Every structure is written in C-alpha cells, then in structure tokens.
Coordinates of C-alpha atoms in Angstrom, one line a residue:
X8 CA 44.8 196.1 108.7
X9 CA 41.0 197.3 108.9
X10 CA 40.0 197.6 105.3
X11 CA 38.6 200.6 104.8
X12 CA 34.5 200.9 103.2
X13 CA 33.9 203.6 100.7
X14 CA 30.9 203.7 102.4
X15 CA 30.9 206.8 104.8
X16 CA 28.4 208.3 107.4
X17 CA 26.7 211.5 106.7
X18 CA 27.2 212.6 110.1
X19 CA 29.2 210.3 112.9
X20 CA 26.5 208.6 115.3
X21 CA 28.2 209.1 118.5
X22 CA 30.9 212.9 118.5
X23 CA 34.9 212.3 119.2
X24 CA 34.6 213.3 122.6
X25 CA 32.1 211.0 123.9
X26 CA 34.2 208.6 122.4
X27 CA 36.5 207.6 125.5
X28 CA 33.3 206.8 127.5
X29 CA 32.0 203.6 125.2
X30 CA 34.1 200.7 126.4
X31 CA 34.4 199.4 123.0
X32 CA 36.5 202.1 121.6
X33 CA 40.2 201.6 122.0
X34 CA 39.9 197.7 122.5
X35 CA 40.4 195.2 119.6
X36 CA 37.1 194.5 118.2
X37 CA 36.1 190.8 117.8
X38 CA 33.9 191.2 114.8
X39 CA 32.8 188.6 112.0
X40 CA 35.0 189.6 108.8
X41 CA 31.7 190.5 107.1
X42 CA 31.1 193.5 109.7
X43 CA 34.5 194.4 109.2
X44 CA 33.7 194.8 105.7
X45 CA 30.6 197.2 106.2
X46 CA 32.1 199.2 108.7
X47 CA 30.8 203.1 107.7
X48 CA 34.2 205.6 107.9
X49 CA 34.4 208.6 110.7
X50 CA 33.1 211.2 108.8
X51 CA 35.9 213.5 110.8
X52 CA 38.4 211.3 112.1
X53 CA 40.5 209.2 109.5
X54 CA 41.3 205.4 110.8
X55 CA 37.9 205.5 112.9
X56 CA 34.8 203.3 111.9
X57 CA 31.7 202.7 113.2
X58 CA 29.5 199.8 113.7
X59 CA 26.2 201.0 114.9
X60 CA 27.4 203.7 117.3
X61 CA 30.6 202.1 118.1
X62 CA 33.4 203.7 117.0
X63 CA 35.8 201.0 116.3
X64 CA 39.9 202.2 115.7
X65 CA 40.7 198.1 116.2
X66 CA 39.9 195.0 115.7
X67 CA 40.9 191.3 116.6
X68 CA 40.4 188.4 114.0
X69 CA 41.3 184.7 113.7
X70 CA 41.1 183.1 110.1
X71 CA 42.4 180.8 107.4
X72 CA 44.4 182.3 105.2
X73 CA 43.2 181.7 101.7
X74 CA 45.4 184.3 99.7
X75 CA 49.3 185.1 99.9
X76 CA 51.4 187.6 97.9
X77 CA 54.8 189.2 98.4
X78 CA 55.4 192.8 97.3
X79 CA 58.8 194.4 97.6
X80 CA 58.1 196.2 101.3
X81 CA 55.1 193.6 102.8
X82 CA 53.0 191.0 102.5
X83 CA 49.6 190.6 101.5
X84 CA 46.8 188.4 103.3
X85 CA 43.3 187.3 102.4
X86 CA 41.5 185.8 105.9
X87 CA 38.9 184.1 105.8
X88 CA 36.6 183.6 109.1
X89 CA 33.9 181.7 107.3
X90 CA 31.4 185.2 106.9
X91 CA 34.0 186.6 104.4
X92 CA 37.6 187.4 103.1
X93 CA 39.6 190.6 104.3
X94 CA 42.9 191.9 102.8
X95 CA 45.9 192.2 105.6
X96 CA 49.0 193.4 105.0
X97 CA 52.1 192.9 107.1
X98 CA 55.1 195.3 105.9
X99 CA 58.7 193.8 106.0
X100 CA 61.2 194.8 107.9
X101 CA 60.9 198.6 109.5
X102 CA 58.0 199.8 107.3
X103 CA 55.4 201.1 109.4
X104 CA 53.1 198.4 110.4
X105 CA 49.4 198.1 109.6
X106 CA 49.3 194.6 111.3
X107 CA 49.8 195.1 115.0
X108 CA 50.5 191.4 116.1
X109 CA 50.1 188.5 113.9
X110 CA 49.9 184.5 115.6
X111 CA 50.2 181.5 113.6
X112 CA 47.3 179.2 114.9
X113 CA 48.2 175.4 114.8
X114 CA 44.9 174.3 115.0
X115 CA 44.5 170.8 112.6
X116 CA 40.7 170.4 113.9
X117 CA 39.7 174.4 114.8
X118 CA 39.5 174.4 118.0
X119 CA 40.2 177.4 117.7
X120 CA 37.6 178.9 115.1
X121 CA 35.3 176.8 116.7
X122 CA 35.9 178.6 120.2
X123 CA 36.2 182.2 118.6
X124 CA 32.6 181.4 116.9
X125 CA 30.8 180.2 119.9
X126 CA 32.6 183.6 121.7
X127 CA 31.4 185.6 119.1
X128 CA 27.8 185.7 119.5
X129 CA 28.1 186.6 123.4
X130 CA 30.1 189.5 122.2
X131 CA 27.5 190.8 119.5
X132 CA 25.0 190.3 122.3
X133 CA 26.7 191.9 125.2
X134 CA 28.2 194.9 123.5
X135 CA 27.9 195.1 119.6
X136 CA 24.7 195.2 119.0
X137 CA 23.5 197.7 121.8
X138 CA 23.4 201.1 121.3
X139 CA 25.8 203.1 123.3
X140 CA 23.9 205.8 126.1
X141 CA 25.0 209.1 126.9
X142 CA 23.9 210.0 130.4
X143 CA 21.1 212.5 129.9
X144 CA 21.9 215.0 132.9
X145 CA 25.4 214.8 133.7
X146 CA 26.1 214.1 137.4
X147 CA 22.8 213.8 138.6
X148 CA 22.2 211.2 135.8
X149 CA 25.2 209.3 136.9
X150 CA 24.0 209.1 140.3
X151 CA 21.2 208.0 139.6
X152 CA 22.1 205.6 137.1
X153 CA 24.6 204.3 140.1
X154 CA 21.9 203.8 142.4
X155 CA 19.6 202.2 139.5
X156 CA 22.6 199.6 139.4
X157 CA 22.9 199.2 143.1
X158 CA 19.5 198.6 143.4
X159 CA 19.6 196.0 140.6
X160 CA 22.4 194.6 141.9
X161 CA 21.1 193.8 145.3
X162 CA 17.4 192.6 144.1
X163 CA 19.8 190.0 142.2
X164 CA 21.7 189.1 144.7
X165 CA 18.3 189.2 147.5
X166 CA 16.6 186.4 144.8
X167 CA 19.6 184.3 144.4
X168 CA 20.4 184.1 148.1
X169 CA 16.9 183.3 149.2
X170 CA 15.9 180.8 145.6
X171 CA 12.7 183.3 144.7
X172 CA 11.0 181.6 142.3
X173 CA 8.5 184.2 142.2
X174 CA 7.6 187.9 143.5
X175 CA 5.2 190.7 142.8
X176 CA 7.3 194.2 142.7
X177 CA 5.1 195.8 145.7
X178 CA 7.1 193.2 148.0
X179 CA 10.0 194.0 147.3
X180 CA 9.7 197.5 148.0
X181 CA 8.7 196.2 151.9
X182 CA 12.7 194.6 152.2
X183 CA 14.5 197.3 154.3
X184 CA 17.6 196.1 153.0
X185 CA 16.3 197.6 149.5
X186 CA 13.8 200.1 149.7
X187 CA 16.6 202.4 152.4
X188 CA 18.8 201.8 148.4
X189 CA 15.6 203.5 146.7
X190 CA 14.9 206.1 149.8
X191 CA 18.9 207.6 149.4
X192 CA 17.3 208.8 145.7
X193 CA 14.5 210.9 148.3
X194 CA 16.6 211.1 151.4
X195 CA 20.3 210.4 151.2
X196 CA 19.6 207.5 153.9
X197 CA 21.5 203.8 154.1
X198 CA 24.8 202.9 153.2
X199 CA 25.1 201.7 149.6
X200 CA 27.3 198.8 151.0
X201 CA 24.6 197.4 153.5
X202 CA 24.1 193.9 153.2
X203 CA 21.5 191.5 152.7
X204 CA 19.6 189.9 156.3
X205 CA 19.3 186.0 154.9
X206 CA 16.6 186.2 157.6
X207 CA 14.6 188.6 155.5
X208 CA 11.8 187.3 153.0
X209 CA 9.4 188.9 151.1
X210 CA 6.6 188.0 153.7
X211 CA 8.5 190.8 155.3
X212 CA 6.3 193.8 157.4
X213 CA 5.9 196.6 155.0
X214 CA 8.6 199.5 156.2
X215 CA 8.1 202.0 159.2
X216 CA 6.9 204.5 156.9
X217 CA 3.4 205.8 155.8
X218 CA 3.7 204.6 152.4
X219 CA 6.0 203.8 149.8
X220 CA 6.3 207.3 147.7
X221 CA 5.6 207.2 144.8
X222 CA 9.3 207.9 144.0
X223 CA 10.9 205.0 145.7
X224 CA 7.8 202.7 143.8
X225 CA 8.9 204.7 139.9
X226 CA 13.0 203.5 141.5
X227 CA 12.1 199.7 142.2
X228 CA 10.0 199.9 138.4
X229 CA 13.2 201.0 136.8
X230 CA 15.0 198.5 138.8
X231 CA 13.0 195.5 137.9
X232 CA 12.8 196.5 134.3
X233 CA 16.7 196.5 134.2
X234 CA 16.3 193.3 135.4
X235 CA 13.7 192.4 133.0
X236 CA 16.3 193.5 129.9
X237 CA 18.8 191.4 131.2
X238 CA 16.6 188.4 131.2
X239 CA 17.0 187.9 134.8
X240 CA 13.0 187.9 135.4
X241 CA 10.0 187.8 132.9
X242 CA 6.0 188.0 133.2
X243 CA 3.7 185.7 131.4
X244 CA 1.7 188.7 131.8
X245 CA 3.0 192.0 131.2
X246 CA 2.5 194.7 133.9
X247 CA 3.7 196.3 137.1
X248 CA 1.2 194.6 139.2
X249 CA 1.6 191.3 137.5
X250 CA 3.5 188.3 139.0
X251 CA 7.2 188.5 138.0
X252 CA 9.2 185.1 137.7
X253 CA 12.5 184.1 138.4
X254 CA 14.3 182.9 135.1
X255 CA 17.0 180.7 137.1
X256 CA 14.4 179.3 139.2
X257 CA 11.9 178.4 136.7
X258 CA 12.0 174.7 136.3
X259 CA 8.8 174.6 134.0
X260 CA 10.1 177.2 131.5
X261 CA 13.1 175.0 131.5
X262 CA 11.6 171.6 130.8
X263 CA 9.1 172.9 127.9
X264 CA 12.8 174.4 126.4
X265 CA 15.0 171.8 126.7
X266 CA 11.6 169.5 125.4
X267 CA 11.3 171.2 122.3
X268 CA 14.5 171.5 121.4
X269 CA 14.9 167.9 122.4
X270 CA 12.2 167.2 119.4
X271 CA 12.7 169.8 117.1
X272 CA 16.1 169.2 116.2
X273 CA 15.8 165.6 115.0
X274 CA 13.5 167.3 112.2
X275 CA 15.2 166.7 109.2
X276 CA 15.7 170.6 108.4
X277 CA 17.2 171.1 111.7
X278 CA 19.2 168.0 112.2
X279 CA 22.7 169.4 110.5
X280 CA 22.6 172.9 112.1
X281 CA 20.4 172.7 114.9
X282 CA 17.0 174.5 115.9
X283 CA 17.3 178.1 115.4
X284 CA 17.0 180.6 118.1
X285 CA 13.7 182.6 116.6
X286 CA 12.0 178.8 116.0
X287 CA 12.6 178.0 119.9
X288 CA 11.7 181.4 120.8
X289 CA 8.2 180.9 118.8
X290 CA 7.6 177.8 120.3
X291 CA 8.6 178.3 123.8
X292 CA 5.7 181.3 123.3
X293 CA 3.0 179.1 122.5
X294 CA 3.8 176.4 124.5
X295 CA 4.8 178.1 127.6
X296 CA 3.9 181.7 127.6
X297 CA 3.7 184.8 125.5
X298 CA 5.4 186.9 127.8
X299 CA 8.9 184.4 127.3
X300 CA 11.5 187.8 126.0
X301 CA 14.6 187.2 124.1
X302 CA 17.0 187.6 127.0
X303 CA 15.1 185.5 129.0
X304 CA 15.3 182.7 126.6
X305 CA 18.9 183.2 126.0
X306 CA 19.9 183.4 129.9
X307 CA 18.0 179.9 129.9
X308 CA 19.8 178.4 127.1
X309 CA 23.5 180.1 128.1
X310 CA 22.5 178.2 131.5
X311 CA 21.4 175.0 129.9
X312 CA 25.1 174.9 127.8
X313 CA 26.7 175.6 130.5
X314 CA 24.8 172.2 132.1
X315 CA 25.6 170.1 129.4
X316 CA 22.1 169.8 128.2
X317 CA 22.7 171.5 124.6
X318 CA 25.0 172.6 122.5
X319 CA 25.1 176.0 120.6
X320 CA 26.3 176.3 116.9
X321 CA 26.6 179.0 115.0
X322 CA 24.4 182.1 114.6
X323 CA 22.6 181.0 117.6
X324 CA 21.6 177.6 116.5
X325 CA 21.2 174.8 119.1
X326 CA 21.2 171.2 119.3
X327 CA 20.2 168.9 122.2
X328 CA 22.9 166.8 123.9

C-alpha cells in the first residue's frame, strides 16, 4: 500500500487529462522508500501522488521486512529498502486488497537488493527526475518533435556506423542522407525511412542547393543539442561553430576517467564507498575539459561498467575494478 503524505500540492503539477500521456503513470513506480514517503497527494484525485510532475497511482518495492503484526482482517508490514521504512498492509482473506501482489524474496546474500539498487539510479535518471513536456502546439508540435527524433536518430546511427570521433555541425548538414530529414520540415521531401549510404562521410560535397536555410541549419541545432542532453556528444568549447566530440569514440576522455578514478578511490575517504559521481565530474573538468556535461560523464561510466573497468555502488558511487 502507498502510504499516504499529509503533505498535499496547492495545485497538481501536471491536470488529470494529460495524465495518460506521461509513461510513468499507470506503471508501478520503482522508487526509493524515502520518495515514497514524500510523495505530495493529487490535490483532486484521491489515491494519485506526485513526484515531481509525475503522477504516480503505483509503485513497485523490494525490502526486508523489519516489522510484522496481525490484525483481525490483515496484516501489517514495515519494509525496509535501506532509504527508509514503509507500512504495507495485506488484508486476509476477501477484504479488498491494498497490496496488489506480494513475492517472498529468498535472497541469503541480496542479490536481489543489490540488483534493484544498481537499477534504481538508471530509473531516477531516465524517467524520475525529468520533468514531463506537454507538446506546445498540438499536431504541428508532434511533427515536429517526430522529425527532431528522426533526425536525432539517424545523426546517431550516421556516427556509429562510420566511428566519428569528431564533427563540426555545418558538415553534417552537407550528408544528403540527413539534411532531405531536416528539408521535409521546409519541403515535405525524403522518405523518413531512407537509409544511411556507408559510402558517405562528412568530407561529403555540400547539397545541390544554394544554401542551407536557415531553417534546416536552426533543425540540425536542435538535433545536435538533443544529442548533446543525452550525452551522446559534448564540446570542450561551447558553441554552434565549435568542434563537437564523439562521447563513445573518445579514447582520451576515457583514459583521464577511468585514471582518476583508478587513484581517487584508494583515498582513504573513498575506499569503502567509492569516488562519488560530482568528485569525478570535478576532476574530469580540470583535467580534461570544462565542457565534460553530466550525461556525458555518465554515458562514459555506464559504458565503462558495462566493460568491466568499474563498478557502480550506490547513489552513483564508483570504484575501479
């Protein structure tokens, strides 16, 4: 059962019927107990909460339970998830039920938490912790948006295919196979499904056009800044005319990282958790570049976990291998 906060908005952050459109609502909610705990009521809709804008009517959680008591018609729970304790109740027999499925976990060594804690974080990351957009101008926005996504899509998938380590934005806006993405915004021209030429690089001819308008050049920006916020590319220097890197294919960004954290974590304050994400972020700034962003750091490190090289603990603490 979601315990319910006294605590209640002044006015609900996103209406009811927006609601359907934010992929969190109507799913079951992996959140820390502690969130759980601070959820703000629906000032309108009772058994609706909200954390940040997300309305939240569910949510999933995985504990030791620390607290048992029988009543007459249920039971009552206190789980504990290591951020806090949360009551659950579980009503006997036909009583209507405030639990929807329960799962004893045999899990000696907590494999289990373990795994839900190193999930977590993503989760918060991915979802939680951004703020939930409305589209601004109904189906023209939602086109657009569409074809901001398709364009992002297939700048990704241009990089990976041909390992760009780096690229200034005016060259990408001379690939045919993504500037005719940008011109359907102008001219309704190229098939959204056309694919990428292997052959082509970014030495390519500029296209058969006068000029790139300035239209097509404000599409790629908002492209490449998608791109940016996803930590897909960065700038050591920050502009539209600057040099963009590569975050994958940045082997020097990579060995100052994995370096410091290398060094940092057999300091005696970091040797039990692990360096902290804001300490490598600093350092990876002075060291490196100023320009290094959050999601570029954190693409890196998800990369280097996923290599073996680290190993993540909790609240975004890491250790080297």
């Amino acid at each position: 059962m979601m315990e319910q906060s006294d605590r209640q908005s002044a006015e609900d952050p996103l209406p009811s019927v927006l609601w359907g459109l934010d992929p969190v609502h109507g799913v079951f909610a992996k959140l820390y107990i502690q969130d759980i705990l601070q959820l703000k009521n629906s000032l309108h809709v009772p058994g609706i909460f909200f954390y940040g804008t997300h309305p939240i009517s569910r949510v999933d959680i995985l504990g030791t339970v620390v607290q048992r008591l029988e009543k007459e018609k249920f039971y009552a729970f206190g789980v504990d998830d290591g951020t806090g304790v949360i009551s659950c109740v579980y009503w006997k027999k036909q009583m209507p039920a405030q639990v929807t499925k329960t799962v004893k976990v045999s899990d000696p060594v907590f494999a289990a938490q373990i795994s839900r804690m190193l999930e977590l974080p993503h989760l918060y990351r991915s979802f939680y912790d951004k703020t939930f957009r409305i589209p601004k101008d109904g189906c023209e926005a939602d086109e657009h948006g569409a074809l901001i996504l398709s364009l992002q899509s297939k700048i990704k998938q241009f990089l990976a295919q041909n390992q760009v380590k780096n690229f200034y934005q005016r060259e990408l806006e001379t690939i045919d196979s993504l500037s005719c993405i940008a011109r359907r915004d102008r001219e309704g021209q190229c098939d959204q499904d056309s694919a990428l030429s292997p052959a082509e690089t970014l030495t390519q001819e500029p296209i058969s056009s006068p000029c790139v308008s300035r239209q097509i050049h404000a599409t790629f920006q908002e492209a490449v800044s998608a791109l940016q916020e996803e930590g897909v590319i960065f700038q050591k220097v920050a502009g539209p005319n600057e040099l963009y890197l590569v975050t994958d294919e940045e082997k020097q960004l990579h060995n100052v990282t994995l370096e410091i954290i290398r060094d940092d974590c057999t300091q005696p304050k970091y040797i039990e958790r692990g360096c902290p994400f804001r300490h490598i972020l600093n350092c990876v700034r002075q060291c490196y570049g100023a320009g290094v962003t959050e999601a570029t750091l954190q693409r890196l490190l998800d990369s280097m976990e996923c290599c073996s090289q680290i190993v993540s603990t909790m609240d975004r603490f890491y250790t080297a291998c």
